[in-house]
Amino acid sequence: MILILSILFRVEAGRVEIRDDVKYYLDGVRIEAGDYTIRGENGWMKGNKFFLEGRIEIKGKKTEIYGERVEYVRKKGGWVKDSMRIKGEIEGRCDSLFFSRPDSVVWMYGNVKINLENATFSGNEGFYRIKEKKAVLYGDVKYKRLSPETIFITSDTVIYLHSDSSFTFRGDARAKRRDIEAFGGEIFYKDSLALVLENPGMAEKDDTLRGDTLYLFISSGVDSVVAVNGKGIYVEEKGENRVEGRRIVVHIKEGKTEKVVVTGEAEGCYSETESRGTR
């Protein structure tokens, strides 16, 4: 049976029953709502709300949503709950979500986790703008990349742009790989580069590096850290060796400092007897 409620909203069901002025759609339900197709096992309509249960599938042009229950409001969107999954240009899970038809936004709540090809990132809640291919997560954000090198990044908020696979982490942002940790108020991360801003710093065992802007280059077996734009300070072994300059490059291989290069207004105190590598 097909029930056409408007040009942009059509309901199909195996059968329809009316009980106490409520229409029940049974034995397989399909809803055409603009650019979305919604499927489920059984449902009912009350006012401008449509309730659907059982193996929910919501398919748009670029995104698919799966769950067990949906409460759909005509011309606005719907809540989807239980066993939530999102597929498309991004894939993930959450406890519940609301998909907004007018602006093509998926709002995600509770234990949000998004899977990428070789990485995952998670948060307490967030949203995904389908047309902009932009995901934003809030609260206890955690990013983990497994290959080619394992790296962890934590922050209060993350902005992910699918179009260029870039991340911006904000609020007590920290990036860690092996024995190296970079930290600051903001970290921009893409491919093998982490750009650390807002009072950035780096710690590697007992060594620290501070500067106005810090670059952490991550590649297989080799890390290079660069502090630029203002006075940089590199302190080795709990303050026993110290250098300053306008630009400092620290070469690290397999968790050990290999070389420190300082240029521009270079000065400092260094003990050859304390050297752990080549300077």
JSON list of N, CA and C in Angstrom, two decimals, residues 89-162:
[
{"chain": "A", "resi": 89, "resn": "GLU", "atom": "N", "xyz": [31.10, 8.61, 3.36]},
{"chain": "A", "resi": 89, "resn": "GLU", "atom": "CA", "xyz": [32.44, 9.19, 3.29]},
{"chain": "A", "resi": 89, "resn": "GLU", "atom": "C", "xyz": [33.15, 9.13, 4.64]},
{"chain": "A", "resi": 90, "resn": "ILE", "atom": "N", "xyz": [32.38, 9.06, 5.71]},
{"chain": "A", "resi": 90, "resn": "ILE", "atom": "CA", "xyz": [32.93, 8.70, 7.02]},
{"chain": "A", "resi": 90, "resn": "ILE", "atom": "C", "xyz": [32.11, 7.53, 7.56]},
{"chain": "A", "resi": 91, "resn": "GLU", "atom": "N", "xyz": [32.71, 6.73, 8.43]},
{"chain": "A", "resi": 91, "resn": "GLU", "atom": "CA", "xyz": [32.01, 5.61, 9.04]},
{"chain": "A", "resi": 91, "resn": "GLU", "atom": "C", "xyz": [32.21, 5.68, 10.55]},
{"chain": "A", "resi": 92, "resn": "GLY", "atom": "N", "xyz": [31.14, 5.40, 11.30]},
{"chain": "A", "resi": 92, "resn": "GLY", "atom": "CA", "xyz": [31.29, 5.49, 12.74]},
{"chain": "A", "resi": 92, "resn": "GLY", "atom": "C", "xyz": [30.09, 4.95, 13.49]},
{"chain": "A", "resi": 93, "resn": "ARG", "atom": "N", "xyz": [30.14, 5.12, 14.81]},
{"chain": "A", "resi": 93, "resn": "ARG", "atom": "CA", "xyz": [29.08, 4.66, 15.70]},
{"chain": "A", "resi": 93, "resn": "ARG", "atom": "C", "xyz": [28.85, 5.71, 16.78]},
{"chain": "A", "resi": 94, "resn": "CYS", "atom": "N", "xyz": [27.66, 5.67, 17.39]},
{"chain": "A", "resi": 94, "resn": "CYS", "atom": "CA", "xyz": [27.34, 6.52, 18.53]},
{"chain": "A", "resi": 94, "resn": "CYS", "atom": "C", "xyz": [26.10, 5.95, 19.21]},
{"chain": "A", "resi": 95, "resn": "ASP", "atom": "N", "xyz": [25.75, 6.49, 20.38]},
{"chain": "A", "resi": 95, "resn": "ASP", "atom": "CA", "xyz": [24.59, 5.99, 21.11]},
{"chain": "A", "resi": 95, "resn": "ASP", "atom": "C", "xyz": [23.29, 6.42, 20.44]},
{"chain": "A", "resi": 96, "resn": "SER", "atom": "N", "xyz": [23.22, 7.65, 19.98]},
{"chain": "A", "resi": 96, "resn": "SER", "atom": "CA", "xyz": [22.02, 8.16, 19.29]},
{"chain": "A", "resi": 96, "resn": "SER", "atom": "C", "xyz": [22.42, 9.33, 18.40]},
{"chain": "A", "resi": 97, "resn": "LEU", "atom": "N", "xyz": [21.57, 9.64, 17.43]},
{"chain": "A", "resi": 97, "resn": "LEU", "atom": "CA", "xyz": [21.86, 10.77, 16.55]},
{"chain": "A", "resi": 97, "resn": "LEU", "atom": "C", "xyz": [20.58, 11.41, 16.05]},
{"chain": "A", "resi": 98, "resn": "PHE", "atom": "N", "xyz": [20.71, 12.63, 15.59]},
{"chain": "A", "resi": 98, "resn": "PHE", "atom": "CA", "xyz": [19.61, 13.34, 14.93]},
{"chain": "A", "resi": 98, "resn": "PHE", "atom": "C", "xyz": [20.11, 13.79, 13.57]},
{"chain": "A", "resi": 99, "resn": "PHE", "atom": "N", "xyz": [19.42, 13.37, 12.51]},
{"chain": "A", "resi": 99, "resn": "PHE", "atom": "CA", "xyz": [19.81, 13.84, 11.18]},
{"chain": "A", "resi": 99, "resn": "PHE", "atom": "C", "xyz": [18.86, 14.94, 10.75]},
{"chain": "A", "resi": 100, "resn": "SER", "atom": "N", "xyz": [19.43, 16.07, 10.38]},
{"chain": "A", "resi": 100, "resn": "SER", "atom": "CA", "xyz": [18.66, 17.25, 10.01]},
{"chain": "A", "resi": 100, "resn": "SER", "atom": "C", "xyz": [18.57, 17.33, 8.49]},
{"chain": "A", "resi": 101, "resn": "ARG", "atom": "N", "xyz": [17.36, 17.22, 7.95]},
{"chain": "A", "resi": 101, "resn": "ARG", "atom": "CA", "xyz": [17.18, 17.27, 6.51]},
{"chain": "A", "resi": 101, "resn": "ARG", "atom": "C", "xyz": [17.50, 18.63, 5.89]},
{"chain": "A", "resi": 102, "resn": "PRO", "atom": "N", "xyz": [17.02, 19.76, 6.47]},
{"chain": "A", "resi": 102, "resn": "PRO", "atom": "CA", "xyz": [17.21, 21.04, 5.79]},
{"chain": "A", "resi": 102, "resn": "PRO", "atom": "C", "xyz": [18.66, 21.42, 5.53]},
{"chain": "A", "resi": 103, "resn": "ASP", "atom": "N", "xyz": [19.55, 21.15, 6.51]},
{"chain": "A", "resi": 103, "resn": "ASP", "atom": "CA", "xyz": [20.95, 21.55, 6.34]},
{"chain": "A", "resi": 103, "resn": "ASP", "atom": "C", "xyz": [21.91, 20.37, 6.19]},
{"chain": "A", "resi": 104, "resn": "SER", "atom": "N", "xyz": [21.39, 19.16, 6.03]},
{"chain": "A", "resi": 104, "resn": "SER", "atom": "CA", "xyz": [22.22, 17.96, 5.81]},
{"chain": "A", "resi": 104, "resn": "SER", "atom": "C", "xyz": [23.31, 17.81, 6.88]},
{"chain": "A", "resi": 105, "resn": "VAL", "atom": "N", "xyz": [22.88, 17.82, 8.13]},
{"chain": "A", "resi": 105, "resn": "VAL", "atom": "CA", "xyz": [23.80, 17.67, 9.25]},
{"chain": "A", "resi": 105, "resn": "VAL", "atom": "C", "xyz": [23.37, 16.47, 10.09]},
{"chain": "A", "resi": 106, "resn": "VAL", "atom": "N", "xyz": [24.35, 15.64, 10.50]},
{"chain": "A", "resi": 106, "resn": "VAL", "atom": "CA", "xyz": [24.09, 14.53, 11.41]},
{"chain": "A", "resi": 106, "resn": "VAL", "atom": "C", "xyz": [24.68, 14.88, 12.76]},
{"chain": "A", "resi": 107, "resn": "TRP", "atom": "N", "xyz": [23.84, 15.01, 13.78]},
{"chain": "A", "resi": 107, "resn": "TRP", "atom": "CA", "xyz": [24.27, 15.30, 15.15]},
{"chain": "A", "resi": 107, "resn": "TRP", "atom": "C", "xyz": [24.42, 13.99, 15.92]},
{"chain": "A", "resi": 108, "resn": "MET", "atom": "N", "xyz": [25.58, 13.76, 16.52]},
{"chain": "A", "resi": 108, "resn": "MET", "atom": "CA", "xyz": [25.89, 12.48, 17.16]},
{"chain": "A", "resi": 108, "resn": "MET", "atom": "C", "xyz": [26.09, 12.67, 18.67]},
{"chain": "A", "resi": 109, "resn": "TYR", "atom": "N", "xyz": [25.54, 11.75, 19.46]},
{"chain": "A", "resi": 109, "resn": "TYR", "atom": "CA", "xyz": [25.59, 11.88, 20.91]},
{"chain": "A", "resi": 109, "resn": "TYR", "atom": "C", "xyz": [25.99, 10.56, 21.56]},
{"chain": "A", "resi": 110, "resn": "GLY", "atom": "N", "xyz": [26.89, 10.64, 22.54]},
{"chain": "A", "resi": 110, "resn": "GLY", "atom": "CA", "xyz": [27.25, 9.48, 23.35]},
{"chain": "A", "resi": 110, "resn": "GLY", "atom": "C", "xyz": [28.21, 8.51, 22.70]},
{"chain": "A", "resi": 111, "resn": "ASN", "atom": "N", "xyz": [29.44, 8.43, 23.22]},
{"chain": "A", "resi": 111, "resn": "ASN", "atom": "CA", "xyz": [30.44, 7.44, 22.74]},
{"chain": "A", "resi": 111, "resn": "ASN", "atom": "C", "xyz": [30.61, 7.48, 21.23]},
{"chain": "A", "resi": 112, "resn": "VAL", "atom": "N", "xyz": [30.85, 8.66, 20.70]},
{"chain": "A", "resi": 112, "resn": "VAL", "atom": "CA", "xyz": [31.01, 8.83, 19.25]},
{"chain": "A", "resi": 112, "resn": "VAL", "atom": "C", "xyz": [32.39, 8.32, 18.83]},
{"chain": "A", "resi": 113, "resn": "LYS", "atom": "N", "xyz": [32.42, 7.46, 17.83]},
{"chain": "A", "resi": 113, "resn": "LYS", "atom": "CA", "xyz": [33.68, 6.93, 17.31]},
{"chain": "A", "resi": 113, "resn": "LYS", "atom": "C", "xyz": [33.61, 6.89, 15.79]},
{"chain": "A", "resi": 114, "resn": "ILE", "atom": "N", "xyz": [34.61, 7.49, 15.14]},
{"chain": "A", "resi": 114, "resn": "ILE", "atom": "CA", "xyz": [34.66, 7.53, 13.68]},
{"chain": "A", "resi": 114, "resn": "ILE", "atom": "C", "xyz": [35.89, 6.77, 13.21]},
{"chain": "A", "resi": 115, "resn": "ASN", "atom": "N", "xyz": [35.70, 5.88, 12.24]},
{"chain": "A", "resi": 115, "resn": "ASN", "atom": "CA", "xyz": [36.77, 5.04, 11.71]},
{"chain": "A", "resi": 115, "resn": "ASN", "atom": "C", "xyz": [37.22, 5.56, 10.35]},
{"chain": "A", "resi": 116, "resn": "LEU", "atom": "N", "xyz": [38.53, 5.70, 10.20]},
{"chain": "A", "resi": 116, "resn": "LEU", "atom": "CA", "xyz": [39.13, 6.05, 8.92]},
{"chain": "A", "resi": 116, "resn": "LEU", "atom": "C", "xyz": [39.92, 4.85, 8.40]},
{"chain": "A", "resi": 117, "resn": "GLU", "atom": "N", "xyz": [40.61, 5.01, 7.30]},
{"chain": "A", "resi": 117, "resn": "GLU", "atom": "CA", "xyz": [41.30, 3.88, 6.68]},
{"chain": "A", "resi": 117, "resn": "GLU", "atom": "C", "xyz": [42.34, 3.26, 7.62]},
{"chain": "A", "resi": 118, "resn": "ASN", "atom": "N", "xyz": [43.14, 4.09, 8.29]},
{"chain": "A", "resi": 118, "resn": "ASN", "atom": "CA", "xyz": [44.18, 3.55, 9.17]},
{"chain": "A", "resi": 118, "resn": "ASN", "atom": "C", "xyz": [44.19, 4.25, 10.53]},
{"chain": "A", "resi": 119, "resn": "ALA", "atom": "N", "xyz": [43.06, 4.86, 10.90]},
{"chain": "A", "resi": 119, "resn": "ALA", "atom": "CA", "xyz": [43.01, 5.61, 12.15]},
{"chain": "A", "resi": 119, "resn": "ALA", "atom": "C", "xyz": [41.58, 5.67, 12.67]},
{"chain": "A", "resi": 120, "resn": "THR", "atom": "N", "xyz": [41.44, 6.03, 13.95]},
{"chain": "A", "resi": 120, "resn": "THR", "atom": "CA", "xyz": [40.13, 6.26, 14.55]},
{"chain": "A", "resi": 120, "resn": "THR", "atom": "C", "xyz": [40.21, 7.52, 15.40]},
{"chain": "A", "resi": 121, "resn": "PHE", "atom": "N", "xyz": [39.07, 8.23, 15.56]},
{"chain": "A", "resi": 121, "resn": "PHE", "atom": "CA", "xyz": [39.01, 9.30, 16.54]},
{"chain": "A", "resi": 121, "resn": "PHE", "atom": "C", "xyz": [37.63, 9.29, 17.18]},
{"chain": "A", "resi": 122, "resn": "SER", "atom": "N", "xyz": [37.60, 9.72, 18.45]},
{"chain": "A", "resi": 122, "resn": "SER", "atom": "CA", "xyz": [36.39, 9.59, 19.23]},
{"chain": "A", "resi": 122, "resn": "SER", "atom": "C", "xyz": [36.18, 10.80, 20.12]},
{"chain": "A", "resi": 123, "resn": "GLY", "atom": "N", "xyz": [34.95, 10.95, 20.64]},
{"chain": "A", "resi": 123, "resn": "GLY", "atom": "CA", "xyz": [34.61, 12.04, 21.54]},
{"chain": "A", "resi": 123, "resn": "GLY", "atom": "C", "xyz": [33.26, 11.77, 22.17]},
{"chain": "A", "resi": 124, "resn": "ASN", "atom": "N", "xyz": [32.84, 12.66, 23.06]},
{"chain": "A", "resi": 124, "resn": "ASN", "atom": "CA", "xyz": [31.56, 12.47, 23.75]},
{"chain": "A", "resi": 124, "resn": "ASN", "atom": "C", "xyz": [30.37, 12.77, 22.84]},
{"chain": "A", "resi": 125, "resn": "GLU", "atom": "N", "xyz": [30.50, 13.77, 21.97]},
{"chain": "A", "resi": 125, "resn": "GLU", "atom": "CA", "xyz": [29.44, 14.13, 21.04]},
{"chain": "A", "resi": 125, "resn": "GLU", "atom": "C", "xyz": [30.02, 14.94, 19.90]},
{"chain": "A", "resi": 126, "resn": "GLY", "atom": "N", "xyz": [29.20, 15.23, 18.89]},
{"chain": "A", "resi": 126, "resn": "GLY", "atom": "CA", "xyz": [29.69, 16.01, 17.76]},
{"chain": "A", "resi": 126, "resn": "GLY", "atom": "C", "xyz": [28.69, 16.04, 16.64]},
{"chain": "A", "resi": 127, "resn": "PHE", "atom": "N", "xyz": [29.13, 16.51, 15.46]},
{"chain": "A", "resi": 127, "resn": "PHE", "atom": "CA", "xyz": [28.25, 16.57, 14.30]},
{"chain": "A", "resi": 127, "resn": "PHE", "atom": "C", "xyz": [29.07, 16.38, 13.03]},
{"chain": "A", "resi": 128, "resn": "TYR", "atom": "N", "xyz": [28.37, 16.01, 11.96]},
{"chain": "A", "resi": 128, "resn": "TYR", "atom": "CA", "xyz": [29.00, 15.83, 10.65]},
{"chain": "A", "resi": 128, "resn": "TYR", "atom": "C", "xyz": [28.16, 16.57, 9.61]},
{"chain": "A", "resi": 129, "resn": "ARG", "atom": "N", "xyz": [28.78, 17.56, 8.94]},
{"chain": "A", "resi": 129, "resn": "ARG", "atom": "CA", "xyz": [28.13, 18.29, 7.86]},
{"chain": "A", "resi": 129, "resn": "ARG", "atom": "C", "xyz": [28.40, 17.57, 6.55]},
{"chain": "A", "resi": 130, "resn": "ILE", "atom": "N", "xyz": [27.38, 16.95, 6.01]},
{"chain": "A", "resi": 130, "resn": "ILE", "atom": "CA", "xyz": [27.54, 16.06, 4.86]},
{"chain": "A", "resi": 130, "resn": "ILE", "atom": "C", "xyz": [28.05, 16.80, 3.64]},
{"chain": "A", "resi": 131, "resn": "LYS", "atom": "N", "xyz": [27.47, 17.96, 3.32]},
{"chain": "A", "resi": 131, "resn": "LYS", "atom": "CA", "xyz": [27.87, 18.69, 2.11]},
{"chain": "A", "resi": 131, "resn": "LYS", "atom": "C", "xyz": [29.29, 19.24, 2.23]},
{"chain": "A", "resi": 132, "resn": "GLU", "atom": "N", "xyz": [29.68, 19.69, 3.42]},
{"chain": "A", "resi": 132, "resn": "GLU", "atom": "CA", "xyz": [31.02, 20.23, 3.63]},
{"chain": "A", "resi": 132, "resn": "GLU", "atom": "C", "xyz": [32.06, 19.14, 3.90]},
{"chain": "A", "resi": 133, "resn": "LYS", "atom": "N", "xyz": [31.59, 17.91, 4.16]},
{"chain": "A", "resi": 133, "resn": "LYS", "atom": "CA", "xyz": [32.48, 16.79, 4.51]},
{"chain": "A", "resi": 133, "resn": "LYS", "atom": "C", "xyz": [33.32, 17.16, 5.73]},
{"chain": "A", "resi": 134, "resn": "LYS", "atom": "N", "xyz": [32.66, 17.68, 6.75]},
{"chain": "A", "resi": 134, "resn": "LYS", "atom": "CA", "xyz": [33.34, 18.20, 7.94]},
{"chain": "A", "resi": 134, "resn": "LYS", "atom": "C", "xyz": [32.75, 17.56, 9.19]},
{"chain": "A", "resi": 135, "resn": "ALA", "atom": "N", "xyz": [33.61, 16.97, 10.02]},
{"chain": "A", "resi": 135, "resn": "ALA", "atom": "CA", "xyz": [33.18, 16.36, 11.28]},
{"chain": "A", "resi": 135, "resn": "ALA", "atom": "C", "xyz": [33.82, 17.12, 12.44]},
{"chain": "A", "resi": 136, "resn": "VAL", "atom": "N", "xyz": [33.03, 17.40, 13.48]},
{"chain": "A", "resi": 136, "resn": "VAL", "atom": "CA", "xyz": [33.53, 18.07, 14.68]},
{"chain": "A", "resi": 136, "resn": "VAL", "atom": "C", "xyz": [33.10, 17.25, 15.89]},
{"chain": "A", "resi": 137, "resn": "LEU", "atom": "N", "xyz": [34.07, 16.88, 16.75]},
{"chain": "A", "resi": 137, "resn": "LEU", "atom": "CA", "xyz": [33.77, 16.13, 17.97]},
{"chain": "A", "resi": 137, "resn": "LEU", "atom": "C", "xyz": [34.22, 16.94, 19.17]},
{"chain": "A", "resi": 138, "resn": "TYR", "atom": "N", "xyz": [33.47, 16.78, 20.28]},
{"chain": "A", "resi": 138, "resn": "TYR", "atom": "CA", "xyz": [33.76, 17.51, 21.51]},
{"chain": "A", "resi": 138, "resn": "TYR", "atom": "C", "xyz": [33.92, 16.54, 22.67]},
{"chain": "A", "resi": 139, "resn": "GLY", "atom": "N", "xyz": [34.71, 16.96, 23.66]},
{"chain": "A", "resi": 139, "resn": "GLY", "atom": "CA", "xyz": [34.77, 16.25, 24.93]},
{"chain": "A", "resi": 139, "resn": "GLY", "atom": "C", "xyz": [35.60, 14.99, 24.92]},
{"chain": "A", "resi": 140, "resn": "ASP", "atom": "N", "xyz": [36.74, 15.02, 25.62]},
{"chain": "A", "resi": 140, "resn": "ASP", "atom": "CA", "xyz": [37.61, 13.85, 25.76]},
{"chain": "A", "resi": 140, "resn": "ASP", "atom": "C", "xyz": [37.95, 13.24, 24.39]},
{"chain": "A", "resi": 141, "resn": "VAL", "atom": "N", "xyz": [38.42, 14.11, 23.49]},
{"chain": "A", "resi": 141, "resn": "VAL", "atom": "CA", "xyz": [38.74, 13.68, 22.12]},
{"chain": "A", "resi": 141, "resn": "VAL", "atom": "C", "xyz": [40.02, 12.84, 22.12]},
{"chain": "A", "resi": 142, "resn": "LYS", "atom": "N", "xyz": [39.98, 11.72, 21.39]},
{"chain": "A", "resi": 142, "resn": "LYS", "atom": "CA", "xyz": [41.14, 10.85, 21.27]},
{"chain": "A", "resi": 142, "resn": "LYS", "atom": "C", "xyz": [41.31, 10.42, 19.82]},
{"chain": "A", "resi": 143, "resn": "TYR", "atom": "N", "xyz": [42.52, 10.58, 19.32]},
{"chain": "A", "resi": 143, "resn": "TYR", "atom": "CA", "xyz": [42.85, 10.16, 17.94]},
{"chain": "A", "resi": 143, "resn": "TYR", "atom": "C", "xyz": [43.96, 9.13, 18.03]},
{"chain": "A", "resi": 144, "resn": "LYS", "atom": "N", "xyz": [43.84, 8.08, 17.21]},
{"chain": "A", "resi": 144, "resn": "LYS", "atom": "CA", "xyz": [44.86, 7.04, 17.17]},
{"chain": "A", "resi": 144, "resn": "LYS", "atom": "C", "xyz": [45.10, 6.61, 15.74]},
{"chain": "A", "resi": 145, "resn": "ARG", "atom": "N", "xyz": [46.34, 6.75, 15.29]},
{"chain": "A", "resi": 145, "resn": "ARG", "atom": "CA", "xyz": [46.75, 6.26, 13.98]},
{"chain": "A", "resi": 145, "resn": "ARG", "atom": "C", "xyz": [47.69, 5.10, 14.18]},
{"chain": "A", "resi": 146, "resn": "LEU", "atom": "N", "xyz": [47.48, 4.01, 13.45]},
{"chain": "A", "resi": 146, "resn": "LEU", "atom": "CA", "xyz": [48.25, 2.79, 13.66]},
{"chain": "A", "resi": 146, "resn": "LEU", "atom": "C", "xyz": [49.37, 2.58, 12.65]},
{"chain": "A", "resi": 147, "resn": "SER", "atom": "N", "xyz": [49.25, 3.14, 11.45]},
{"chain": "A", "resi": 147, "resn": "SER", "atom": "CA", "xyz": [50.28, 2.91, 10.44]},
{"chain": "A", "resi": 147, "resn": "SER", "atom": "C", "xyz": [50.48, 4.18, 9.61]},
{"chain": "A", "resi": 148, "resn": "PRO", "atom": "N", "xyz": [51.68, 4.39, 9.04]},
{"chain": "A", "resi": 148, "resn": "PRO", "atom": "CA", "xyz": [52.87, 3.52, 9.16]},
{"chain": "A", "resi": 148, "resn": "PRO", "atom": "C", "xyz": [53.54, 3.59, 10.53]},
{"chain": "A", "resi": 149, "resn": "GLU", "atom": "N", "xyz": [53.26, 4.64, 11.32]},
{"chain": "A", "resi": 149, "resn": "GLU", "atom": "CA", "xyz": [53.78, 4.76, 12.67]},
{"chain": "A", "resi": 149, "resn": "GLU", "atom": "C", "xyz": [52.62, 5.07, 13.61]},
{"chain": "A", "resi": 150, "resn": "THR", "atom": "N", "xyz": [52.63, 4.50, 14.81]},
{"chain": "A", "resi": 150, "resn": "THR", "atom": "CA", "xyz": [51.56, 4.73, 15.77]},
{"chain": "A", "resi": 150, "resn": "THR", "atom": "C", "xyz": [51.69, 6.12, 16.39]},
{"chain": "A", "resi": 151, "resn": "ILE", "atom": "N", "xyz": [50.61, 6.88, 16.40]},
{"chain": "A", "resi": 151, "resn": "ILE", "atom": "CA", "xyz": [50.60, 8.20, 17.01]},
{"chain": "A", "resi": 151, "resn": "ILE", "atom": "C", "xyz": [49.27, 8.40, 17.72]},
{"chain": "A", "resi": 152, "resn": "PHE", "atom": "N", "xyz": [49.31, 9.03, 18.90]},
{"chain": "A", "resi": 152, "resn": "PHE", "atom": "CA", "xyz": [48.12, 9.34, 19.67]},
{"chain": "A", "resi": 152, "resn": "PHE", "atom": "C", "xyz": [48.01, 10.85, 19.82]},
{"chain": "A", "resi": 153, "resn": "ILE", "atom": "N", "xyz": [46.80, 11.39, 19.68]},
{"chain": "A", "resi": 153, "resn": "ILE", "atom": "CA", "xyz": [46.56, 12.82, 19.90]},
{"chain": "A", "resi": 153, "resn": "ILE", "atom": "C", "xyz": [45.30, 12.95, 20.75]},
{"chain": "A", "resi": 154, "resn": "THR", "atom": "N", "xyz": [45.36, 13.78, 21.79]},
{"chain": "A", "resi": 154, "resn": "THR", "atom": "CA", "xyz": [44.20, 14.04, 22.63]},
{"chain": "A", "resi": 154, "resn": "THR", "atom": "C", "xyz": [43.96, 15.54, 22.69]},
{"chain": "A", "resi": 155, "resn": "SER", "atom": "N", "xyz": [42.70, 15.93, 22.91]},
{"chain": "A", "resi": 155, "resn": "SER", "atom": "CA", "xyz": [42.34, 17.34, 23.00]},
{"chain": "A", "resi": 155, "resn": "SER", "atom": "C", "xyz": [40.91, 17.47, 23.50]},
{"chain": "A", "resi": 156, "resn": "ASP", "atom": "N", "xyz": [40.43, 18.72, 23.61]},
{"chain": "A", "resi": 156, "resn": "ASP", "atom": "CA", "xyz": [39.05, 18.96, 23.99]},
{"chain": "A", "resi": 156, "resn": "ASP", "atom": "C", "xyz": [38.11, 18.91, 22.79]},
{"chain": "A", "resi": 157, "resn": "THR", "atom": "N", "xyz": [38.62, 19.35, 21.62]},
{"chain": "A", "resi": 157, "resn": "THR", "atom": "CA", "xyz": [37.81, 19.42, 20.40]},
{"chain": "A", "resi": 157, "resn": "THR", "atom": "C", "xyz": [38.66, 19.03, 19.21]},
{"chain": "A", "resi": 158, "resn": "VAL", "atom": "N", "xyz": [38.04, 18.39, 18.21]},
{"chain": "A", "resi": 158, "resn": "VAL", "atom": "CA", "xyz": [38.74, 18.10, 16.96]},
{"chain": "A", "resi": 158, "resn": "VAL", "atom": "C", "xyz": [37.84, 18.45, 15.79]},
{"chain": "A", "resi": 159, "resn": "ILE", "atom": "N", "xyz": [38.43, 19.04, 14.75]},
{"chain": "A", "resi": 159, "resn": "ILE", "atom": "CA", "xyz": [37.74, 19.35, 13.50]},
{"chain": "A", "resi": 159, "resn": "ILE", "atom": "C", "xyz": [38.41, 18.54, 12.40]},
{"chain": "A", "resi": 160, "resn": "TYR", "atom": "N", "xyz": [37.64, 17.69, 11.73]},
{"chain": "A", "resi": 160, "resn": "TYR", "atom": "CA", "xyz": [38.17, 16.83, 10.67]},
{"chain": "A", "resi": 160, "resn": "TYR", "atom": "C", "xyz": [37.55, 17.22, 9.34]},
{"chain": "A", "resi": 161, "resn": "LEU", "atom": "N", "xyz": [38.40, 17.51, 8.35]},
{"chain": "A", "resi": 161, "resn": "LEU", "atom": "CA", "xyz": [37.95, 17.81, 6.99]},
{"chain": "A", "resi": 161, "resn": "LEU", "atom": "C", "xyz": [38.26, 16.62, 6.09]},
{"chain": "A", "resi": 162, "resn": "HIS", "atom": "N", "xyz": [37.21, 15.94, 5.64]},
{"chain": "A", "resi": 162, "resn": "HIS", "atom": "CA", "xyz": [37.39, 14.75, 4.81]},
{"chain": "A", "resi": 162, "resn": "HIS", "atom": "C", "xyz": [38.01, 15.11, 3.46]}
]
